[in-house]
């Protein structure tokens, strides 16, 4: 195969990986602060994807325009979910939390199935078939837009956590729960905000992903798994880690699809996960836990 | 008396902070030996190294003639050293009797025999009437006694007690002193204890080691220790002895 | 042996168990074919849930990838049967060690490298996914097009080759469930059972009590995997087909563990009760939907999810512990 093909695939993988990274960032933020593993993460993303599809088919609104509205809707969804359902479960054993979120995932996936039916849906934008050409390298325009939007959204989130008071308070909660209580932070509200932000990440990622892949109601579990793989590879709770992990997994999958067969591509992602768990359990960019 | 446990220049540091610095002492077989010192003196770290919860950076720990430093906690228990935890760690959802039975199963693989042994020990520790209670519902003094019973159930030659008197009322402390002394006298059990309750230390220990900032500042009989100027200044000073 | 099985049991629970068992033995004479299939499904989940419970309920190791042992068991026995005509009971002799070895491999990596808690759970998912994708591309087992067992009308039930009518399968899975229940009870009352509970409750305290936690966690994974393997063999011969997507998929793993969690993790009767509740619920919903002429794919699942949600919110320890207290047959402190 000519070298350009590899370049094309790798760059495509990086761009898709950025969107994956944004999705995984949501999981990472939620786990890092609330300490709950969101097993309904993929299902939350399918909600966002269907909203994007619906907005496009009914109102001809481009997913790029819908990015912020969808993220906002998902923020409200996540916030409400934390307040209403997840909060009482924070101190419960892991398997109980797991069951709660699995129940939620089942409800979401099948509600989508009732509303939209089992068929795959996609968004056919005007630029769906466009591409940019840089010398011999050809890149899908949709992937470039998706990747760029993912970077912008991530940067905004970074800025929120670093620069705003609320963001700093949330980080304080993650570092030291008791300490946060002692200094009088409203931990419950911060947790709800965090869950909302995590949901907003996954919402934004979902809006971008419809530019690249089709959506079906049963897509959830595989994206939940993908998010786990990315977050653990990058380091749970590390924000740059989620992005790096996303890019790494995106490129790995793209190359595996090219060199082997597309249906086996997630096997390579899982291989990376197992190696990281065994040899660098804190993840590539994670801090070593004491 | 022969040495059951001896430490030679044992050190441990955590991220640059020296928790235990070249500590060495010898506990004779059948003795009751106390380690005292202010908070942060390195007592629990010392215990954790003997019990195998953490490995020492330097030095040697020899038990019954064989080096044990660096062995895992379970291997050390099987060699004959049992411990209690400063912050008690019973098996919370299990009954008192099951907690102790688990300890007894180490030497008595037959569940019936282990349960019998557990009941004997529960009698000794005044917990027999509470044997059906779930461990997490016990009061702190009962949890401390439960820890002692579970440790004893593993039939140790050396018992490590990490502040078992803390949080006990004076009458309960006296009762624990009586129980421990009887165990020591009847079966020749060697006891190494970390303790803040000086009254219990004076009543029990034949020898006392004083740690401060990870180093030994004195060792001797309880009487000489309480009059040692260095000890009085660093540890006992503020308290009325 | 018998004495050991029955010591310490409240007489009332013996009576209740005997009644339940009697009802289950007599069931084929009273129920129609559809209900019999539902009962088979319930017992299948009760059995597999019991097997999972050994690892999570007793030893506290959360496996979210138990489908790997179902899949391995099913594929080993079915492949031996289809390719070489080996009877499933002999195939089981190969399936059990293979599943146990897979469990040992995963357990060894996890426990030696200190992968615990959520990370352990995700590692088990990763290996199940590995197996799924691997089998999807393995031609010996027909890859993703699926492995089919020959289905013919049999003049009589052939128990040795597990070919026959649902009644035969019903009694096979009933017997297996009884054996698994008895095995779990024996294990829980033995030294290894107590050591598992100690590890589940507090691993560091367990080590301080002299328990070689690595070894006993390995036993838990291997025994759980071995017991689960039979569920796979049964699945293969009852349904006569195997697809990697179905037997290794995450939804199969979740299906196995919902029963014991709903019933009560760590209890002996929880997995059985949970299977009745969950499968009963799902089938009732299906029947009601059909009766009303509703054909809305997903509607039953949504309702199922809501019921699950309600149970987990209202009964965090599962259905069995409070029910057992009411019946006066609580499983003393475990």
Coordinates of N, CA and C in Angstrom, one line a residue, chain B residues 49-236:
Chain B
X49 N 5.7 -3.1 59.9 CA 6.8 -3.8 59.3 C 7.0 -5.2 59.9
X50 N 6.7 -5.3 61.2 CA 6.8 -6.6 61.9 C 5.7 -7.5 61.3
X51 N 4.5 -7.0 61.1 CA 3.4 -7.8 60.7 C 3.4 -8.0 59.2
X52 N 4.3 -7.3 58.5 CA 4.4 -7.6 57.0 C 3.4 -6.7 56.2
X53 N 2.8 -5.7 56.8 CA 1.9 -4.9 56.0 C 2.7 -3.9 55.1
X54 N 3.9 -3.5 55.6 CA 4.8 -2.8 54.7 C 6.2 -3.4 54.9
X55 N 7.0 -3.3 53.9 CA 8.4 -3.9 54.0 C 9.3 -2.8 54.5
X56 N 10.3 -3.2 55.3 CA 11.3 -2.2 55.7 C 12.2 -1.9 54.6
X57 N 12.8 -0.6 54.6 CA 13.8 -0.3 53.5 C 15.1 -0.9 53.9
X58 N 15.5 -0.9 55.2 CA 16.7 -1.4 55.6 C 16.5 -2.2 56.9
X59 N 17.5 -3.0 57.2 CA 17.5 -3.7 58.5 C 16.9 -5.1 58.4
X60 N 17.0 -5.8 59.6 CA 16.6 -7.1 59.6 C 15.6 -7.3 60.8
X61 N 14.5 -8.1 60.5 CA 13.6 -8.6 61.5 C 13.7 -10.1 61.6
X62 N 14.0 -10.6 62.8 CA 14.2 -12.0 62.9 C 13.2 -12.5 63.9
X63 N 12.4 -13.5 63.5 CA 11.4 -14.1 64.4 C 11.6 -15.6 64.6
X64 N 11.8 -16.0 65.8 CA 12.0 -17.4 66.1 C 13.2 -18.0 65.3
X65 N 14.2 -17.2 65.2 CA 15.4 -17.6 64.5 C 15.5 -17.5 63.0
X66 N 14.4 -17.0 62.4 CA 14.4 -16.9 60.9 C 14.0 -15.5 60.5
X67 N 14.7 -14.9 59.5 CA 14.3 -13.6 59.1 C 12.9 -13.6 58.5
X68 N 12.2 -12.5 58.8 CA 10.8 -12.4 58.2 C 10.6 -11.1 57.5
X69 N 11.6 -10.2 57.5 CA 11.3 -8.9 56.8 C 11.1 -9.2 55.3
X70 N 10.1 -8.5 54.8 CA 9.8 -8.6 53.4 C 8.8 -9.7 53.1
X71 N 8.5 -10.5 54.1 CA 7.4 -11.5 53.9 C 6.1 -10.9 53.8
X72 N 5.1 -11.5 53.2 CA 3.8 -11.0 53.1 C 3.1 -11.2 54.5
X73 N 2.0 -10.3 54.7 CA 1.3 -10.3 56.0 C 0.8 -11.7 56.3
X74 N 0.2 -12.4 55.3 CA -0.4 -13.7 55.7 C 0.7 -14.7 56.0
X75 N 1.8 -14.7 55.3 CA 2.9 -15.6 55.6 C 3.4 -15.4 57.0
X76 N 3.5 -14.1 57.4 CA 4.0 -13.8 58.8 C 3.1 -14.3 59.8
X77 N 1.8 -14.1 59.5 CA 0.8 -14.7 60.5 C 0.9 -16.2 60.6
X78 N 1.1 -16.8 59.5 CA 1.3 -18.3 59.6 C 2.6 -18.7 60.3
X79 N 3.6 -17.8 60.3 CA 4.8 -18.1 61.1 C 4.5 -18.0 62.6
X80 N 3.4 -17.3 63.0 CA 3.1 -17.2 64.4 C 3.1 -15.8 65.0
X81 N 2.8 -14.8 64.1 CA 2.6 -13.4 64.6 C 1.2 -12.9 64.3
X82 N 0.4 -12.6 65.2 CA -0.9 -12.1 65.0 C -1.0 -10.6 65.4
X83 N -1.8 -9.9 64.8 CA -1.9 -8.4 65.1 C -3.4 -8.0 65.2
X84 N -3.5 -6.8 65.9 CA -4.8 -6.1 65.8 C -4.5 -4.8 65.1
X85 N -5.6 -4.2 64.7 CA -5.5 -2.9 64.0 C -5.9 -1.7 64.9
X86 N -5.1 -0.7 64.8 CA -5.4 0.5 65.6 C -6.8 1.0 65.3
X87 N -7.2 1.2 64.0 CA -8.6 1.4 63.7 C -9.1 0.1 63.4
X88 N -10.0 -0.4 64.3 CA -10.4 -1.8 64.2 C -11.0 -2.2 62.8
X89 N -10.6 -3.4 62.4 CA -11.1 -3.9 61.1 C -11.7 -5.3 61.3
X90 N -12.8 -5.4 62.0 CA -13.5 -6.7 61.9 C -14.1 -7.0 60.6
X91 N -14.5 -8.2 60.3 CA -15.2 -8.5 59.1 C -16.7 -8.0 59.3
X92 N -17.0 -6.8 58.8 CA -18.2 -6.1 59.3 C -19.5 -6.8 59.2
X93 N -19.8 -7.5 58.1 CA -21.1 -8.1 57.9 C -21.2 -9.5 58.5
X94 N -20.2 -10.0 59.1 CA -20.2 -11.3 59.7 C -20.5 -11.3 61.2
X95 N -20.9 -12.4 61.7 CA -21.2 -12.5 63.1 C -19.9 -12.5 63.9
X96 N -20.0 -12.1 65.2 CA -18.8 -12.1 66.0 C -18.1 -13.5 66.0
X97 N -19.0 -14.5 66.1 CA -18.4 -15.9 66.2 C -17.7 -16.3 64.8
X98 N -18.3 -15.9 63.7 CA -17.7 -16.2 62.4 C -16.4 -15.4 62.3
X99 N -16.3 -14.2 62.8 CA -15.1 -13.4 62.7 C -13.9 -14.2 63.4
X100 N -14.2 -14.8 64.6 CA -13.2 -15.5 65.3 C -12.9 -16.9 64.7
X101 N -14.0 -17.5 64.2 CA -13.9 -18.8 63.6 C -12.9 -18.7 62.4
X102 N -13.0 -17.6 61.6 CA -12.1 -17.5 60.5 C -10.7 -17.5 60.9
X103 N -10.4 -16.8 62.0 CA -9.0 -16.8 62.6 C -8.6 -18.2 63.0
X104 N -9.5 -18.9 63.6 CA -9.2 -20.3 64.1 C -9.0 -21.3 63.0
X105 N -9.6 -21.0 61.9 CA -9.5 -22.0 60.7 C -8.1 -22.1 60.2
X106 N -7.3 -21.1 60.6 CA -5.9 -21.1 60.1 C -5.2 -22.4 60.6
X107 N -5.4 -22.7 61.9 CA -4.7 -23.9 62.4 C -5.6 -25.1 62.5
X108 N -6.9 -24.9 62.5 CA -7.8 -26.0 62.6 C -8.7 -26.0 61.4
X109 N -8.4 -26.8 60.3 CA -9.2 -26.7 59.1 C -10.6 -27.2 59.2
X110 N -10.9 -28.0 60.2 CA -12.2 -28.5 60.5 C -13.1 -27.4 61.0
X111 N -14.2 -27.0 60.4 CA -15.0 -25.9 60.8 C -15.5 -26.1 62.2
X112 N -16.0 -27.3 62.6 CA -16.5 -27.5 63.9 C -15.5 -27.3 65.0
X113 N -14.3 -27.8 64.8 CA -13.2 -27.6 65.7 C -12.8 -26.1 65.8
X114 N -12.8 -25.4 64.7 CA -12.5 -24.0 64.7 C -13.5 -23.2 65.5
X115 N -14.8 -23.6 65.3 CA -15.9 -22.9 66.0 C -15.8 -23.1 67.5
X116 N -15.4 -24.3 67.9 CA -15.3 -24.6 69.3 C -14.2 -23.7 69.9
X117 N -13.1 -23.6 69.2 CA -11.9 -22.8 69.7 C -12.4 -21.3 69.7
X118 N -13.2 -20.9 68.7 CA -13.6 -19.5 68.7 C -14.5 -19.2 69.9
X119 N -15.3 -20.2 70.3 CA -16.2 -20.0 71.4 C -15.4 -19.9 72.7
X120 N -14.4 -20.7 72.9 CA -13.5 -20.6 74.0 C -13.0 -19.2 74.2
X121 N -12.5 -18.7 73.0 CA -11.8 -17.4 73.1 C -12.8 -16.3 73.4
X122 N -14.1 -16.5 72.8 CA -15.1 -15.5 73.1 C -15.5 -15.4 74.5
X123 N -15.5 -16.6 75.2 CA -15.6 -16.6 76.6 C -14.6 -15.8 77.3
X124 N -13.3 -16.1 76.9 CA -12.2 -15.4 77.6 C -12.3 -13.9 77.4
X125 N -12.8 -13.4 76.3 CA -12.8 -12.0 76.0 C -14.1 -11.4 76.4
X126 N -15.0 -12.1 77.1 CA -16.3 -11.6 77.5 C -17.2 -11.3 76.4
X127 N -17.1 -12.0 75.3 CA -17.9 -11.7 74.1 C -18.9 -12.9 73.8
X128 N -18.9 -13.9 74.6 CA -19.7 -15.1 74.3 C -21.1 -14.8 74.1
X129 N -21.7 -13.9 75.0 CA -23.1 -13.6 74.9 C -23.4 -12.8 73.6
X130 N -22.4 -12.2 73.0 CA -22.7 -11.4 71.8 C -22.2 -12.1 70.6
X131 N -22.0 -13.4 70.7 CA -21.4 -14.1 69.5 C -22.3 -14.1 68.3
X132 N -23.6 -13.9 68.4 CA -24.4 -13.9 67.2 C -24.6 -12.5 66.6
X133 N -24.1 -11.5 67.3 CA -24.2 -10.1 66.8 C -23.4 -10.0 65.5
X134 N -23.9 -9.1 64.7 CA -23.1 -8.7 63.5 C -22.0 -7.7 63.9
X135 N -20.8 -8.0 63.5 CA -19.6 -7.3 64.0 C -19.8 -5.8 63.8
X136 N -20.4 -5.3 62.7 CA -20.5 -3.9 62.5 C -21.4 -3.2 63.5
X137 N -22.2 -4.0 64.3 CA -23.1 -3.3 65.3 C -22.5 -3.2 66.6
X138 N -21.2 -3.7 66.8 CA -20.6 -3.7 68.1 C -20.1 -2.3 68.5
X139 N -20.0 -2.1 69.8 CA -19.4 -0.8 70.3 C -17.9 -0.9 70.1
X140 N -17.2 0.2 70.2 CA -15.8 0.2 70.0 C -15.1 -0.7 71.0
X141 N -15.3 -0.7 72.3 CA -14.6 -1.6 73.2 C -14.8 -3.1 72.8
X142 N -16.1 -3.4 72.4 CA -16.3 -4.8 71.9 C -15.5 -5.1 70.6
X143 N -15.5 -4.1 69.7 CA -14.7 -4.4 68.5 C -13.2 -4.6 68.8
X144 N -12.7 -3.9 69.8 CA -11.3 -4.1 70.2 C -11.1 -5.5 70.7
X145 N -12.0 -5.9 71.6 CA -11.9 -7.3 72.1 C -12.1 -8.3 71.0
X146 N -13.0 -8.0 70.1 CA -13.1 -9.0 69.0 C -11.8 -9.1 68.2
X147 N -11.2 -8.0 68.0 CA -9.9 -8.1 67.2 C -8.9 -8.9 68.0
X148 N -8.8 -8.8 69.3 CA -7.9 -9.6 70.1 C -8.3 -11.1 70.0
X149 N -9.6 -11.3 70.1 CA -10.0 -12.7 70.0 C -9.6 -13.3 68.6
X150 N -9.9 -12.6 67.5 CA -9.6 -13.1 66.2 C -8.1 -13.3 66.1
X151 N -7.3 -12.4 66.6 CA -5.8 -12.6 66.5 C -5.4 -13.8 67.3
X152 N -5.9 -14.0 68.5 CA -5.5 -15.1 69.3 C -6.0 -16.4 68.7
X153 N -7.0 -16.4 67.9 CA -7.5 -17.6 67.3 C -6.5 -18.2 66.3
X154 N -5.7 -17.3 65.8 CA -4.6 -17.9 64.8 C -3.5 -18.5 65.6
X155 N -3.6 -18.6 66.9 CA -2.6 -19.3 67.7 C -1.2 -18.8 67.5
X156 N -1.1 -17.5 67.8 CA 0.3 -16.9 67.6 C 1.2 -17.2 68.8
X157 N 2.5 -17.1 68.5 CA 3.5 -17.1 69.5 C 3.7 -15.6 70.0
X158 N 3.5 -14.7 69.1 CA 3.7 -13.3 69.4 C 2.4 -12.6 69.0
X159 N 1.9 -11.8 69.9 CA 0.7 -11.0 69.7 C 1.0 -9.5 69.6
X160 N 0.7 -8.9 68.5 CA 0.9 -7.5 68.4 C -0.4 -6.7 68.6
X161 N -0.4 -5.9 69.6 CA -1.6 -5.1 70.0 C -1.4 -3.7 69.7
X162 N -2.1 -3.1 68.8 CA -2.0 -1.7 68.4 C -3.1 -0.9 69.1
X163 N -2.7 -0.3 70.3 CA -3.6 0.5 71.0 C -5.0 -0.1 71.3
X164 N -5.0 -1.3 71.9 CA -6.2 -1.9 72.2 C -6.9 -1.3 73.4
X165 N -6.2 -0.5 74.2 CA -6.9 0.2 75.3 C -7.5 1.5 75.0
X166 N -7.1 2.1 73.8 CA -7.6 3.4 73.5 C -9.1 3.4 73.4
X167 N -9.8 4.3 74.0 CA -11.2 4.4 73.9 C -12.0 3.5 74.9
X168 N -11.2 2.8 75.7 CA -11.8 2.0 76.7 C -12.0 2.8 78.0
X169 N -13.0 2.4 78.8 CA -13.2 3.0 80.1 C -12.2 2.4 81.1
X170 N -11.9 3.1 82.2 CA -10.9 2.5 83.1 C -11.2 1.1 83.6
X171 N -12.5 0.8 83.8 CA -12.8 -0.6 84.3 C -12.5 -1.6 83.1
X172 N -12.8 -1.1 81.9 CA -12.6 -2.0 80.8 C -11.1 -2.2 80.5
X173 N -10.3 -1.1 80.8 CA -8.9 -1.3 80.6 C -8.4 -2.3 81.6
X174 N -8.8 -2.2 82.9 CA -8.4 -3.1 83.9 C -8.7 -4.5 83.5
X175 N -9.9 -4.7 83.0 CA -10.3 -6.0 82.6 C -9.4 -6.6 81.5
X176 N -9.1 -5.7 80.5 CA -8.2 -6.2 79.4 C -6.8 -6.5 80.0
X177 N -6.3 -5.7 80.9 CA -5.0 -6.0 81.5 C -5.0 -7.4 82.2
X178 N -6.1 -7.7 82.9 CA -6.2 -9.0 83.5 C -6.2 -10.1 82.5
X179 N -7.0 -9.9 81.4 CA -7.1 -11.0 80.4 C -5.7 -11.2 79.8
X180 N -5.1 -10.1 79.4 CA -3.8 -10.2 78.7 C -2.7 -10.9 79.6
X181 N -2.7 -10.5 80.9 CA -1.8 -11.0 81.8 C -2.0 -12.5 82.0
X182 N -3.3 -12.9 82.1 CA -3.6 -14.3 82.2 C -3.1 -15.1 81.0
X183 N -3.3 -14.6 79.8 CA -2.9 -15.3 78.6 C -1.4 -15.4 78.6
X184 N -0.7 -14.4 79.0 CA 0.7 -14.4 79.0 C 1.2 -15.5 80.0
X185 N 0.6 -15.5 81.2 CA 1.1 -16.4 82.3 C 0.7 -17.8 81.9
X186 N -0.5 -18.1 81.4 CA -0.9 -19.5 81.2 C -0.2 -20.2 80.0
X187 N -0.2 -19.4 78.9 CA 0.3 -20.1 77.7 C 1.7 -19.6 77.3
X188 N 2.3 -18.7 78.0 CA 3.6 -18.2 77.7 C 3.6 -17.3 76.4
X189 N 2.4 -16.8 76.1 CA 2.2 -15.9 74.9 C 3.1 -14.6 75.1
X190 N 3.9 -14.4 74.0 CA 4.6 -13.1 74.0 C 3.8 -12.0 73.5
X191 N 3.8 -10.9 74.1 CA 3.0 -9.7 73.7 C 3.8 -8.5 73.4
X192 N 3.6 -7.9 72.3 CA 4.2 -6.6 72.0 C 3.1 -5.6 71.8
X193 N 3.1 -4.6 72.6 CA 1.9 -3.7 72.5 C 2.4 -2.2 72.3
X194 N 1.6 -1.5 71.5 CA 1.7 -0.1 71.4 C 0.6 0.5 72.2
X195 N 1.0 1.4 73.1 CA -0.1 1.9 74.0 C 0.1 3.3 74.4
X196 N -1.0 4.0 74.5 CA -0.9 5.4 75.1 C -1.3 5.4 76.5
X197 N -2.1 4.4 76.9 CA -2.6 4.4 78.3 C -1.5 3.9 79.2
X198 N -0.8 4.9 79.8 CA 0.5 4.6 80.6 C 0.2 3.6 81.8
X199 N -1.0 3.8 82.3 CA -1.4 3.0 83.5 C -1.4 1.5 83.1
X200 N -1.9 1.2 81.9 CA -1.9 -0.2 81.4 C -0.5 -0.7 81.1
X201 N 0.3 0.2 80.5 CA 1.7 -0.1 80.2 C 2.5 -0.5 81.5
X202 N 2.3 0.4 82.5 CA 3.0 0.1 83.8 C 2.5 -1.2 84.4
X203 N 1.2 -1.5 84.2 CA 0.7 -2.7 84.9 C 1.1 -4.0 84.1
X204 N 1.4 -3.8 82.8 CA 1.6 -5.0 82.0 C 3.1 -5.3 81.7
X205 N 3.8 -4.3 81.2 CA 5.0 -4.5 80.5 C 6.2 -4.7 81.4
X206 N 7.0 -5.7 81.0 CA 8.3 -5.9 81.7 C 9.3 -4.9 81.2
X207 N 9.2 -4.6 79.9 CA 10.2 -3.7 79.3 C 9.4 -2.7 78.4
X208 N 10.0 -1.5 78.3 CA 9.3 -0.5 77.5 C 10.3 0.2 76.5
X209 N 9.9 0.4 75.3 CA 10.8 1.1 74.3 C 10.1 2.4 74.0
X210 N 10.8 3.5 74.0 CA 10.2 4.8 73.7 C 10.7 5.3 72.3
X211 N 9.8 5.6 71.5 CA 10.1 6.1 70.1 C 9.7 7.6 70.1
X212 N 10.5 8.4 69.4 CA 10.2 9.7 69.1 C 10.8 10.1 67.7
X213 N 9.9 10.6 66.8 CA 10.4 11.0 65.5 C 11.1 9.8 64.8
X214 N 10.6 8.6 65.0 CA 11.2 7.5 64.4 C 12.4 6.9 65.0
X215 N 13.0 7.6 66.0 CA 14.2 7.0 66.6 C 13.9 6.6 68.1
X216 N 14.7 5.6 68.6 CA 14.6 5.2 69.9 C 15.3 6.2 70.8
X217 N 14.5 6.6 71.9 CA 15.2 7.5 72.8 C 15.4 6.9 74.1
X218 N 14.8 5.7 74.4 CA 15.1 5.0 75.7 C 14.5 3.6 75.6
X219 N 15.1 2.8 76.4 CA 14.6 1.4 76.5 C 14.9 0.9 77.9
X220 N 14.0 0.3 78.6 CA 14.2 -0.2 79.9 C 13.0 -0.7 80.6
X221 N 13.1 -0.9 81.9 CA 11.9 -1.3 82.7 C 11.0 0.0 82.8
X222 N 9.7 -0.3 83.1 CA 8.8 0.9 83.2 C 9.2 1.9 84.2
X223 N 9.8 1.4 85.3 CA 10.2 2.4 86.4 C 11.3 3.3 85.9
X224 N 12.3 2.7 85.2 CA 13.4 3.6 84.8 C 12.9 4.5 83.7
X225 N 12.0 4.0 82.8 CA 11.5 4.8 81.7 C 10.8 6.1 82.2
X226 N 10.0 6.0 83.2 CA 9.2 7.2 83.6 C 10.0 8.2 84.3
X227 N 11.3 7.8 84.7 CA 12.1 8.8 85.3 C 13.2 9.2 84.4
X228 N 13.2 8.7 83.1 CA 14.3 9.1 82.2 C 14.0 10.5 81.7
X229 N 15.0 11.4 81.9 CA 14.7 12.8 81.6 C 14.3 13.1 80.1
X230 N 14.9 12.3 79.2 CA 14.6 12.5 77.8 C 13.2 12.1 77.5
X231 N 12.7 11.0 78.1 CA 11.4 10.6 77.9 C 10.4 11.6 78.5
X232 N 10.7 12.0 79.7 CA 9.8 13.0 80.3 C 9.6 14.2 79.5
X233 N 10.7 14.7 78.9 CA 10.7 15.9 78.1 C 9.9 15.7 76.8
X234 N 10.2 14.6 76.1 CA 9.6 14.5 74.8 C 8.2 13.9 74.8
X235 N 7.8 13.2 75.8 CA 6.6 12.5 75.7 C 5.7 12.6 76.9
X236 N 6.3 12.3 78.1 CA 5.4 12.3 79.3 C 5.3 13.6 79.9

